[in-house]
Tab-separated table of C-alpha atoms in Angstrom:
chain	number	residue	atom	x	y	z
A	441	GLU	CA	-123.133	-98.439	40.883
A	442	ALA	CA	-125.265	-100.703	43.077
A	443	GLY	CA	-127.954	-98.997	45.077
A	444	VAL	CA	-129.088	-99.620	48.616
A	445	THR	CA	-130.285	-103.184	48.987
A	446	GLN	CA	-132.538	-104.571	51.666
A	447	PHE	CA	-133.288	-108.147	52.606
A	448	PRO	CA	-135.773	-109.697	52.864
A	449	SER	CA	-138.269	-107.799	50.764
A	450	HIS	CA	-141.115	-109.356	52.742
A	451	SER	CA	-141.300	-111.102	56.085
A	452	VAL	CA	-144.322	-112.651	57.753
A	453	ILE	CA	-143.848	-113.753	61.347
A	454	GLU	CA	-145.966	-114.504	64.355
A	455	LYS	CA	-146.191	-112.321	67.396
A	456	GLY	CA	-143.366	-113.126	69.776
A	457	GLN	CA	-140.949	-114.273	67.108
A	458	THR	CA	-137.720	-112.585	66.145
A	459	VAL	CA	-136.962	-111.002	62.797
A	460	THR	CA	-133.745	-109.506	61.482
A	461	LEU	CA	-133.728	-107.063	58.605
A	462	ARG	CA	-130.596	-106.330	56.665
A	463	CYS	CA	-129.464	-103.279	54.746
A	464	ASP	CA	-126.478	-102.934	52.465
A	465	PRO	CA	-125.756	-99.268	51.813
A	466	ILE	CA	-124.048	-97.828	48.789
A	467	SER	CA	-120.331	-98.479	49.039
A	468	GLY	CA	-118.487	-95.562	50.578
A	469	HIS	CA	-121.521	-94.005	52.240
A	470	ASP	CA	-120.743	-93.421	55.889
A	471	ASN	CA	-124.270	-92.391	56.809
A	472	LEU	CA	-126.943	-95.050	57.129
A	473	TYR	CA	-130.505	-94.459	58.236
A	474	TRP	CA	-133.438	-96.646	59.143
A	475	TYR	CA	-136.997	-95.419	58.656
A	476	ARG	CA	-140.382	-97.036	59.092
A	477	ARG	CA	-143.833	-96.504	57.718
A	478	VAL	CA	-146.676	-98.050	59.615
A	479	MET	CA	-149.905	-98.608	57.665
A	480	GLY	CA	-151.663	-95.325	57.032
A	481	LYS	CA	-148.961	-93.273	58.690
A	482	GLU	CA	-146.051	-91.181	57.482
A	483	ILE	CA	-142.479	-92.360	57.078
A	484	LYS	CA	-140.734	-91.939	60.422
A	485	PHE	CA	-137.068	-91.834	61.313
A	486	LEU	CA	-135.747	-94.661	63.508
A	487	LEU	CA	-131.992	-94.231	63.769
A	488	HIS	CA	-128.838	-92.977	62.143
A	489	PHE	CA	-125.388	-94.540	61.899
A	490	VAL	CA	-122.190	-92.786	60.993
A	491	LYS	CA	-119.916	-95.626	60.026
A	492	GLU	CA	-120.314	-98.124	62.871
A	493	SER	CA	-121.452	-95.606	65.487
A	494	LYS	CA	-125.038	-94.830	66.384
A	495	GLN	CA	-125.344	-91.098	65.880
A	496	ASP	CA	-129.016	-90.760	66.715
A	497	GLU	CA	-131.423	-93.449	67.829
A	498	SER	CA	-134.133	-91.137	69.096
A	499	GLY	CA	-136.709	-92.650	66.768
A	500	MET	CA	-136.405	-96.233	67.966
A	501	PRO	CA	-139.815	-97.232	69.381
A	502	ASN	CA	-138.601	-99.315	72.321
A	503	ASN	CA	-135.935	-101.732	73.479
A	504	ARG	CA	-137.351	-104.556	71.392
A	505	PHE	CA	-135.553	-102.958	68.461
A	506	LEU	CA	-131.804	-103.398	68.124
A	507	ALA	CA	-129.745	-102.034	65.267
A	508	GLU	CA	-126.136	-102.790	64.522
A	509	ARG	CA	-123.626	-101.829	61.885
A	510	THR	CA	-120.534	-103.835	62.552
A	511	GLY	CA	-117.501	-102.662	60.624
A	512	GLY	CA	-119.402	-99.729	59.252
A	513	THR	CA	-120.700	-101.614	56.245
A	514	TYR	CA	-124.071	-103.357	56.249
A	515	SER	CA	-126.593	-102.862	59.020
A	516	THR	CA	-129.124	-105.113	60.681
A	517	LEU	CA	-132.298	-104.221	62.519
A	518	LYS	CA	-133.584	-106.891	64.854
A	519	VAL	CA	-137.033	-106.924	66.371
A	520	GLN	CA	-137.330	-109.234	69.368
A	521	PRO	CA	-139.972	-110.160	70.315
A	522	ALA	CA	-142.127	-108.823	67.508
A	523	GLU	CA	-145.515	-107.329	68.313
A	524	LEU	CA	-148.503	-106.690	66.064
A	525	GLU	CA	-147.864	-102.939	65.998
A	526	ASP	CA	-144.403	-103.529	64.517
A	527	SER	CA	-145.966	-104.349	61.157
A	528	GLY	CA	-145.027	-101.906	58.448
A	529	VAL	CA	-142.437	-101.132	55.817
A	530	TYR	CA	-138.887	-100.631	57.024
A	531	PHE	CA	-136.707	-98.510	54.782
A	532	CYS	CA	-132.984	-98.121	54.856
A	533	ALA	CA	-131.150	-95.217	53.283
A	534	SER	CA	-127.546	-94.222	52.903
A	535	SER	CA	-126.278	-90.800	52.005
A	536	HIS	CA	-123.488	-88.619	50.873
A	537	ARG	CA	-123.075	-84.869	50.807
A	538	ASP	CA	-122.927	-83.088	47.489
A	539	PRO	CA	-119.321	-81.911	47.172
A	540	GLY	CA	-120.456	-78.605	45.725
A	541	THR	CA	-123.362	-77.633	47.977
A	542	GLY	CA	-122.663	-79.744	51.065
A	543	ILE	CA	-126.290	-80.835	51.020
A	544	GLU	CA	-127.004	-84.405	52.077
A	545	LYS	CA	-128.656	-86.648	49.489
A	546	LEU	CA	-130.453	-89.805	50.573
A	547	PHE	CA	-130.594	-93.037	48.603
A	548	PHE	CA	-133.298	-95.429	49.736
A	549	GLY	CA	-133.655	-99.158	49.461
A	550	SER	CA	-136.916	-100.760	48.376
A	551	GLY	CA	-137.839	-101.581	51.943
A	552	THR	CA	-138.820	-104.668	53.891
A	553	GLN	CA	-142.529	-105.278	54.335
A	554	LEU	CA	-142.911	-106.777	57.794
A	555	SER	CA	-146.177	-108.419	58.764
A	556	VAL	CA	-146.592	-109.601	62.348
A	557	LEU	CA	-149.576	-111.925	62.797
B	709	LEU	CA	-137.878	-78.012	62.014
B	710	ALA	CA	-139.790	-76.470	59.154
B	711	LYS	CA	-143.125	-78.183	58.601
B	712	THR	CA	-144.252	-78.644	55.021
B	713	THR	CA	-147.745	-78.581	53.579
B	714	GLN	CA	-148.593	-79.958	50.162
B	715	PRO	CA	-151.784	-81.096	48.439
B	716	ILE	CA	-152.889	-84.604	49.331
B	717	SER	CA	-153.559	-85.512	45.727
B	718	MET	CA	-153.470	-84.213	42.180
B	719	ASP	CA	-154.674	-85.516	38.838
B	720	SER	CA	-153.366	-84.721	35.392
B	721	TYR	CA	-153.117	-86.139	31.882
B	722	GLU	CA	-150.271	-87.473	29.835
B	723	GLY	CA	-148.280	-84.796	28.073
B	724	GLN	CA	-149.286	-82.053	30.501
B	725	GLU	CA	-146.973	-80.068	32.733
B	726	VAL	CA	-147.621	-80.708	36.405
B	727	ASN	CA	-146.735	-78.266	39.149
B	728	ILE	CA	-146.849	-79.363	42.784
B	729	THR	CA	-146.478	-76.595	45.319
B	730	CYS	CA	-145.203	-77.085	48.830
B	731	SER	CA	-145.570	-74.561	51.620
B	732	HIS	CA	-142.829	-74.214	54.252
B	733	ASN	CA	-143.551	-70.943	56.013
B	734	ASN	CA	-141.095	-71.550	58.845
B	735	ILE	CA	-138.091	-72.375	56.687
B	736	ALA	CA	-134.823	-71.320	58.299
B	737	THR	CA	-131.748	-69.725	56.764
B	738	ASN	CA	-129.788	-72.984	56.725
B	739	ASP	CA	-132.651	-75.082	55.347
B	740	TYR	CA	-132.706	-76.565	51.867
B	741	ILE	CA	-135.565	-78.173	49.970
B	742	THR	CA	-135.586	-81.671	48.526
B	743	TRP	CA	-138.235	-83.519	46.560
B	744	TYR	CA	-138.550	-87.293	46.479
B	745	GLN	CA	-140.712	-89.570	44.354
B	746	GLN	CA	-142.063	-92.868	45.610
B	747	PHE	CA	-143.630	-95.682	43.626
B	748	PRO	CA	-145.581	-98.499	45.287
B	749	SER	CA	-143.338	-101.138	46.852
B	750	GLN	CA	-140.258	-98.967	46.465
B	751	GLY	CA	-138.344	-96.544	48.619
B	752	PRO	CA	-138.386	-92.804	47.978
B	753	ARG	CA	-136.187	-91.711	45.098
B	754	PHE	CA	-134.397	-88.370	44.951
B	755	ILE	CA	-135.725	-86.021	42.268
B	756	ILE	CA	-134.302	-82.581	42.851
B	757	GLN	CA	-132.880	-80.352	45.531
B	758	GLY	CA	-132.353	-76.624	45.938
B	759	TYR	CA	-131.810	-73.683	48.222
B	760	LYS	CA	-133.122	-70.713	46.268
B	761	THR	CA	-134.216	-69.495	42.823
B	762	LYS	CA	-134.484	-72.191	40.176
B	763	VAL	CA	-132.889	-75.573	39.779
B	764	THR	CA	-133.333	-77.808	36.760
B	765	ASN	CA	-132.198	-81.304	36.014
B	766	GLU	CA	-133.096	-83.940	33.468
B	767	VAL	CA	-136.377	-84.873	35.108
B	768	ALA	CA	-137.770	-81.782	36.825
B	769	SER	CA	-137.441	-78.155	37.759
B	770	LEU	CA	-137.670	-76.649	41.197
B	771	PHE	CA	-138.794	-73.064	41.631
B	772	ILE	CA	-138.115	-71.321	44.927
B	773	PRO	CA	-139.261	-67.700	45.370
B	774	ALA	CA	-137.134	-65.123	47.099
B	775	ASP	CA	-138.847	-65.512	50.483
B	776	ARG	CA	-138.360	-69.322	50.271
B	777	LYS	CA	-141.662	-69.909	52.065
B	778	SER	CA	-142.798	-72.197	49.312
B	779	SER	CA	-141.402	-74.228	46.448
B	780	THR	CA	-142.862	-75.692	43.288
B	781	LEU	CA	-141.849	-78.933	41.679
B	782	SER	CA	-142.480	-78.837	37.954
B	783	LEU	CA	-142.703	-82.023	35.918
B	784	PRO	CA	-142.730	-81.325	32.187
B	785	ARG	CA	-144.834	-83.490	29.873
B	786	VAL	CA	-145.810	-86.156	32.365
B	787	SER	CA	-146.445	-89.750	31.402
B	788	LEU	CA	-148.323	-92.577	33.073
B	789	SER	CA	-145.092	-93.661	34.740
B	790	ASP	CA	-144.999	-90.405	36.704
B	791	THR	CA	-147.920	-91.641	38.793
B	792	ALA	CA	-146.419	-91.729	42.280
B	793	VAL	CA	-146.321	-90.022	45.646
B	794	TYR	CA	-144.156	-86.898	45.766
B	795	TYR	CA	-142.640	-85.684	49.024
B	796	CYS	CA	-141.390	-82.204	49.750
B	797	LEU	CA	-138.789	-82.198	52.518
B	798	VAL	CA	-136.969	-79.411	54.292
B	799	GLY	CA	-133.654	-80.065	56.004
B	800	ASP	CA	-130.828	-78.173	57.651
B	801	ILE	CA	-127.619	-78.148	55.639
B	802	TYR	CA	-125.592	-78.712	58.793
B	803	SER	CA	-127.789	-81.421	60.327
B	804	SER	CA	-128.310	-85.012	59.372
B	805	ALA	CA	-131.310	-86.459	57.596
B	806	SER	CA	-132.569	-87.716	60.948
B	807	LYS	CA	-134.207	-84.304	61.374
B	808	ILE	CA	-136.113	-84.433	58.102
B	809	ILE	CA	-139.853	-84.893	58.412
B	810	PHE	CA	-141.754	-86.834	55.804
B	811	GLY	CA	-145.281	-85.516	55.481
B	812	SER	CA	-148.129	-87.248	53.735
B	813	GLY	CA	-146.810	-86.342	50.308
B	814	THR	CA	-148.845	-85.600	47.193
B	815	ARG	CA	-150.360	-88.541	45.404
B	816	LEU	CA	-150.119	-87.702	41.700
B	817	SER	CA	-152.289	-89.664	39.292
B	818	ILE	CA	-151.687	-89.379	35.561
B	819	ARG	CA	-154.446	-90.425	33.181
B	820	PRO	CA	-154.122	-91.372	29.506
């Protein structure tokens, strides 16, 4: 079974440019999450999709960030225009609930290292 | 949301058993405990999950006392490849993972 894949693995852009990150969740996982870790800080929640709907976007930093999940499959996270403080590692995760316990189990991608210069 | 506290770092040697304890004094009735492992340049990877007592799988054991205010991840006979950051997370069974808080984790270093 393929895991969660993220593309690109690294991105270096200049301040003011636009970058789009992509996440392909595990097939059949309705829940998709985006997280971010800024240098020296903890991993923080950005937003949560259930299929194609945004369930919770309370963690999105500002309106320069736009996430989509058309058709409920892969998701994109666009940063426009990028600022220096947007640098960090962006993780995507998809999940399912254990059929026995009902507990949600997250599967993470390897992340996209974004550097804004 | 239950806040977790775990040691910032730990050192051990190959072949030893390593126990990492996490404190979650404010854990609620519906909360469960999950441990993740993270290697450099990778996303966190699920290790083990539990609600109470003891859970064991092929890589680790999780001990949760009756009051559930703490939990201990036990890694038997560690190897160099177990060097990683380990996160203890507490989440509500009925809520989504958006409510989970990642702390600083425990940086485990295994020496030859």
